[in-house]
Amino acid sequence: MTERVKRKILPIGIQSFREIREENYYYVDKTALAIKLVQEGKHYFLSRPRRFGKSLFLDTLKELFAGHQALFKGLAAEYQWDWSLKYPVLHFSFGGNNYNQLGHAECDLQEQLSKLEKQYQLIPDSTSCAGRFKSLILHLKA
């Protein structure tokens, strides 16, 4: 009898780098490009069509900066990234929400800031989004 080889499947709709790597989906290695952008760039505007990998690319950057080395085994980043350095990552998502009414975006931002403050054990000293964001940055910089 022949043994069936389990095929990898395409990660259609999956935006989590961790899930793709841990569940053994097909992945086209773009980590060398990610590192080049980090090392050589200053500001980038990612303009790509919908469903073209922007969220997955940003999630890949998040995992790099968070220092999750095991996820990059066998990829270019495994040997090109300084794994001794880790950085806090602030992830804000505005996709999939309806901001047609005044105040919805601010309410959503307040909720996301609350989650980050809890994650980093910070008690907000301001009620404004700008003040809370500044406090969060200063707290993480310290």
PDB file of C-alpha atoms in Angstrom:
ATOM      1  CA  MET A   1       0.000   0.000   0.000  1.00  0.00           C
ATOM      2  CA  THR A   2       1.116   3.516  -0.651  1.00  0.00           C
ATOM      3  CA  GLU A   3       1.089   6.000   2.123  1.00  0.00           C
ATOM      4  CA  ARG A   4      -0.848   9.166   1.411  1.00  0.00           C
ATOM      5  CA  VAL A   5       1.134  12.355   1.776  1.00  0.00           C
ATOM      6  CA  LYS A   6      -0.744  15.076   3.567  1.00  0.00           C
ATOM      7  CA  ARG A   7      -0.808  18.120   1.338  1.00  0.00           C
ATOM      8  CA  LYS A   8      -0.518  21.630   2.601  1.00  0.00           C
ATOM      9  CA  ILE A   9      -3.522  23.782   1.919  1.00  0.00           C
ATOM     10  CA  LEU A  10      -3.762  27.376   0.803  1.00  0.00           C
ATOM     11  CA  PRO A  11      -4.447  29.854   3.605  1.00  0.00           C
ATOM     12  CA  ILE A  12      -7.444  31.500   1.925  1.00  0.00           C
ATOM     13  CA  GLY A  13      -8.762  34.276   4.152  1.00  0.00           C
ATOM     14  CA  ILE A  14      -6.263  33.657   6.960  1.00  0.00           C
ATOM     15  CA  GLN A  15      -4.592  36.840   8.181  1.00  0.00           C
ATOM     16  CA  SER A  16      -2.643  35.346  11.069  1.00  0.00           C
ATOM     17  CA  PHE A  17       1.019  34.563  10.390  1.00  0.00           C
ATOM     18  CA  ARG A  18       1.082  32.402  13.519  1.00  0.00           C
ATOM     19  CA  GLU A  19      -1.881  30.316  12.352  1.00  0.00           C
ATOM     20  CA  ILE A  20      -0.383  29.817   8.890  1.00  0.00           C
ATOM     21  CA  ARG A  21       2.939  28.644  10.316  1.00  0.00           C
ATOM     22  CA  GLU A  22       1.576  26.529  13.175  1.00  0.00           C
ATOM     23  CA  GLU A  23      -1.092  24.849  11.039  1.00  0.00           C
ATOM     24  CA  ASN A  24       1.410  24.195   8.217  1.00  0.00           C
ATOM     25  CA  TYR A  25      -0.349  26.102   5.436  1.00  0.00           C
ATOM     26  CA  TYR A  26       1.458  27.120   2.276  1.00  0.00           C
ATOM     27  CA  TYR A  27       3.393  30.331   2.855  1.00  0.00           C
ATOM     28  CA  VAL A  28       5.390  32.372   0.342  1.00  0.00           C
ATOM     29  CA  ASP A  29       8.342  33.714   2.320  1.00  0.00           C
ATOM     30  CA  LYS A  30       8.320  37.510   2.263  1.00  0.00           C
ATOM     31  CA  THR A  31      10.315  37.909   5.459  1.00  0.00           C
ATOM     32  CA  ALA A  32      13.472  39.080   3.645  1.00  0.00           C
ATOM     33  CA  LEU A  33      11.419  41.901   2.126  1.00  0.00           C
ATOM     34  CA  ALA A  34       9.897  42.709   5.515  1.00  0.00           C
ATOM     35  CA  ILE A  35      13.348  42.992   7.088  1.00  0.00           C
ATOM     36  CA  LYS A  36      14.592  45.138   4.209  1.00  0.00           C
ATOM     37  CA  LEU A  37      11.651  47.514   4.676  1.00  0.00           C
ATOM     38  CA  VAL A  38      12.329  47.742   8.415  1.00  0.00           C
ATOM     39  CA  GLN A  39      16.059  48.354   8.001  1.00  0.00           C
ATOM     40  CA  GLU A  40      15.991  50.729   5.045  1.00  0.00           C
ATOM     41  CA  GLY A  41      12.709  52.530   5.290  1.00  0.00           C
ATOM     42  CA  LYS A  42      11.159  55.301   7.245  1.00  0.00           C
ATOM     43  CA  HIS A  43       7.495  55.578   6.270  1.00  0.00           C
ATOM     44  CA  TYR A  44       5.425  53.322   4.061  1.00  0.00           C
ATOM     45  CA  PHE A  45       1.916  53.459   2.694  1.00  0.00           C
ATOM     46  CA  LEU A  46       0.674  49.967   1.864  1.00  0.00           C
ATOM     47  CA  SER A  47      -1.630  50.386  -1.085  1.00  0.00           C
ATOM     48  CA  ARG A  48      -2.836  47.057  -2.400  1.00  0.00           C
ATOM     49  CA  PRO A  49      -6.240  45.776  -3.511  1.00  0.00           C
ATOM     50  CA  ARG A  50      -8.566  44.158  -0.991  1.00  0.00           C
ATOM     51  CA  ARG A  51      -7.657  40.577  -0.030  1.00  0.00           C
ATOM     52  CA  PHE A  52      -4.090  41.075  -1.276  1.00  0.00           C
ATOM     53  CA  GLY A  53      -2.159  40.256   1.898  1.00  0.00           C
ATOM     54  CA  LYS A  54      -1.781  43.617   3.678  1.00  0.00           C
ATOM     55  CA  SER A  55      -3.093  42.318   7.001  1.00  0.00           C
ATOM     56  CA  LEU A  56      -1.002  39.151   6.804  1.00  0.00           C
ATOM     57  CA  PHE A  57       2.117  41.198   6.024  1.00  0.00           C
ATOM     58  CA  LEU A  58       1.484  43.488   9.009  1.00  0.00           C
ATOM     59  CA  ASP A  59       0.856  40.463  11.217  1.00  0.00           C
ATOM     60  CA  THR A  60       4.187  39.028  10.043  1.00  0.00           C
ATOM     61  CA  LEU A  61       5.890  42.279  11.100  1.00  0.00           C
ATOM     62  CA  LYS A  62       4.117  42.066  14.473  1.00  0.00           C
ATOM     63  CA  GLU A  63       5.501  38.563  15.054  1.00  0.00           C
ATOM     64  CA  LEU A  64       9.008  39.699  14.045  1.00  0.00           C
ATOM     65  CA  PHE A  65       9.000  42.648  16.449  1.00  0.00           C
ATOM     66  CA  ALA A  66       7.504  40.542  19.234  1.00  0.00           C
ATOM     67  CA  GLY A  67      10.467  38.186  18.827  1.00  0.00           C
ATOM     68  CA  HIS A  68       8.580  34.963  18.138  1.00  0.00           C
ATOM     69  CA  GLN A  69      11.570  33.239  16.549  1.00  0.00           C
ATOM     70  CA  ALA A  70      10.071  29.733  16.353  1.00  0.00           C
ATOM     71  CA  LEU A  71       7.482  30.940  13.821  1.00  0.00           C
ATOM     72  CA  PHE A  72      10.269  31.889  11.396  1.00  0.00           C
ATOM     73  CA  LYS A  73      12.090  28.549  11.323  1.00  0.00           C
ATOM     74  CA  GLY A  74      13.087  27.796   7.733  1.00  0.00           C
ATOM     75  CA  LEU A  75      12.369  31.335   6.523  1.00  0.00           C
ATOM     76  CA  ALA A  76      14.799  34.117   5.587  1.00  0.00           C
ATOM     77  CA  ALA A  77      14.120  35.937   8.852  1.00  0.00           C
ATOM     78  CA  GLU A  78      15.387  33.014  10.910  1.00  0.00           C
ATOM     79  CA  TYR A  79      18.964  34.137  10.271  1.00  0.00           C
ATOM     80  CA  GLN A  80      18.500  37.772   9.224  1.00  0.00           C
ATOM     81  CA  TRP A  81      16.674  39.116  12.291  1.00  0.00           C
ATOM     82  CA  ASP A  82      18.194  40.062  15.655  1.00  0.00           C
ATOM     83  CA  TRP A  83      16.134  37.819  17.944  1.00  0.00           C
ATOM     84  CA  SER A  84      17.770  39.232  21.077  1.00  0.00           C
ATOM     85  CA  LEU A  85      15.651  42.363  20.654  1.00  0.00           C
ATOM     86  CA  LYS A  86      11.916  42.438  21.328  1.00  0.00           C
ATOM     87  CA  TYR A  87       9.565  45.363  20.892  1.00  0.00           C
ATOM     88  CA  PRO A  88       6.052  46.003  22.173  1.00  0.00           C
ATOM     89  CA  VAL A  89       3.503  45.980  19.372  1.00  0.00           C
ATOM     90  CA  LEU A  90       0.387  48.126  19.325  1.00  0.00           C
ATOM     91  CA  HIS A  91      -2.169  46.658  16.952  1.00  0.00           C
ATOM     92  CA  PHE A  92      -5.177  48.746  15.954  1.00  0.00           C
ATOM     93  CA  SER A  93      -7.762  47.384  13.548  1.00  0.00           C
ATOM     94  CA  PHE A  94     -10.427  49.434  11.822  1.00  0.00           C
ATOM     95  CA  GLY A  95     -11.443  46.836   9.262  1.00  0.00           C
ATOM     96  CA  GLY A  96     -14.892  45.378   9.190  1.00  0.00           C
ATOM     97  CA  ASN A  97     -16.524  48.132  11.213  1.00  0.00           C
ATOM     98  CA  ASN A  98     -19.178  50.632  10.202  1.00  0.00           C
ATOM     99  CA  TYR A  99     -18.160  54.213  10.883  1.00  0.00           C
ATOM    100  CA  ASN A 100     -21.080  55.928   9.167  1.00  0.00           C
ATOM    101  CA  GLN A 101     -22.221  57.679  12.325  1.00  0.00           C
ATOM    102  CA  LEU A 102     -20.396  60.354  14.262  1.00  0.00           C
ATOM    103  CA  GLY A 103     -18.546  58.939  17.238  1.00  0.00           C
ATOM    104  CA  HIS A 104     -18.398  55.286  16.156  1.00  0.00           C
ATOM    105  CA  ALA A 105     -14.713  55.455  15.204  1.00  0.00           C
ATOM    106  CA  GLU A 106     -13.784  57.182  18.462  1.00  0.00           C
ATOM    107  CA  CYS A 107     -15.775  54.649  20.472  1.00  0.00           C
ATOM    108  CA  ASP A 108     -13.984  51.804  18.700  1.00  0.00           C
ATOM    109  CA  LEU A 109     -10.605  53.453  19.285  1.00  0.00           C
ATOM    110  CA  GLN A 110     -11.420  53.917  22.997  1.00  0.00           C
ATOM    111  CA  GLU A 111     -12.213  50.178  23.243  1.00  0.00           C
ATOM    112  CA  GLN A 112      -8.972  49.214  21.511  1.00  0.00           C
ATOM    113  CA  LEU A 113      -6.981  51.551  23.763  1.00  0.00           C
ATOM    114  CA  SER A 114      -8.635  49.968  26.823  1.00  0.00           C
ATOM    115  CA  LYS A 115      -7.532  46.497  25.708  1.00  0.00           C
ATOM    116  CA  LEU A 116      -3.957  47.687  25.165  1.00  0.00           C
ATOM    117  CA  GLU A 117      -3.863  49.489  28.526  1.00  0.00           C
ATOM    118  CA  LYS A 118      -5.038  46.297  30.208  1.00  0.00           C
ATOM    119  CA  GLN A 119      -2.498  44.210  28.269  1.00  0.00           C
ATOM    120  CA  TYR A 120       0.357  46.498  29.345  1.00  0.00           C
ATOM    121  CA  GLN A 121      -1.048  47.105  32.863  1.00  0.00           C
ATOM    122  CA  LEU A 122      -1.455  50.841  32.439  1.00  0.00           C
ATOM    123  CA  ILE A 123      -4.017  52.971  34.242  1.00  0.00           C
ATOM    124  CA  PRO A 124      -5.048  55.776  31.865  1.00  0.00           C
ATOM    125  CA  ASP A 125      -4.422  59.316  33.080  1.00  0.00           C
ATOM    126  CA  SER A 126      -6.536  60.887  30.351  1.00  0.00           C
ATOM    127  CA  THR A 127      -9.954  60.346  28.805  1.00  0.00           C
ATOM    128  CA  SER A 128      -9.069  61.556  25.314  1.00  0.00           C
ATOM    129  CA  CYS A 129      -7.844  59.119  22.680  1.00  0.00           C
ATOM    130  CA  ALA A 130      -4.798  61.288  22.004  1.00  0.00           C
ATOM    131  CA  GLY A 131      -3.885  61.511  25.695  1.00  0.00           C
ATOM    132  CA  ARG A 132      -4.351  57.800  26.267  1.00  0.00           C
ATOM    133  CA  PHE A 133      -2.302  56.924  23.184  1.00  0.00           C
ATOM    134  CA  LYS A 134       0.506  59.255  24.300  1.00  0.00           C
ATOM    135  CA  SER A 135       0.502  57.709  27.795  1.00  0.00           C
ATOM    136  CA  LEU A 136       0.648  54.237  26.298  1.00  0.00           C
ATOM    137  CA  ILE A 137       3.618  55.136  24.099  1.00  0.00           C
ATOM    138  CA  LEU A 138       5.482  56.782  26.987  1.00  0.00           C
ATOM    139  CA  HIS A 139       4.754  53.811  29.264  1.00  0.00           C
ATOM    140  CA  LEU A 140       6.142  51.363  26.714  1.00  0.00           C
ATOM    141  CA  LYS A 141       9.143  53.551  25.944  1.00  0.00           C
ATOM    142  CA  ALA A 142      10.214  53.620  29.603  1.00  0.00           C
TER     143      ALA A 142
END
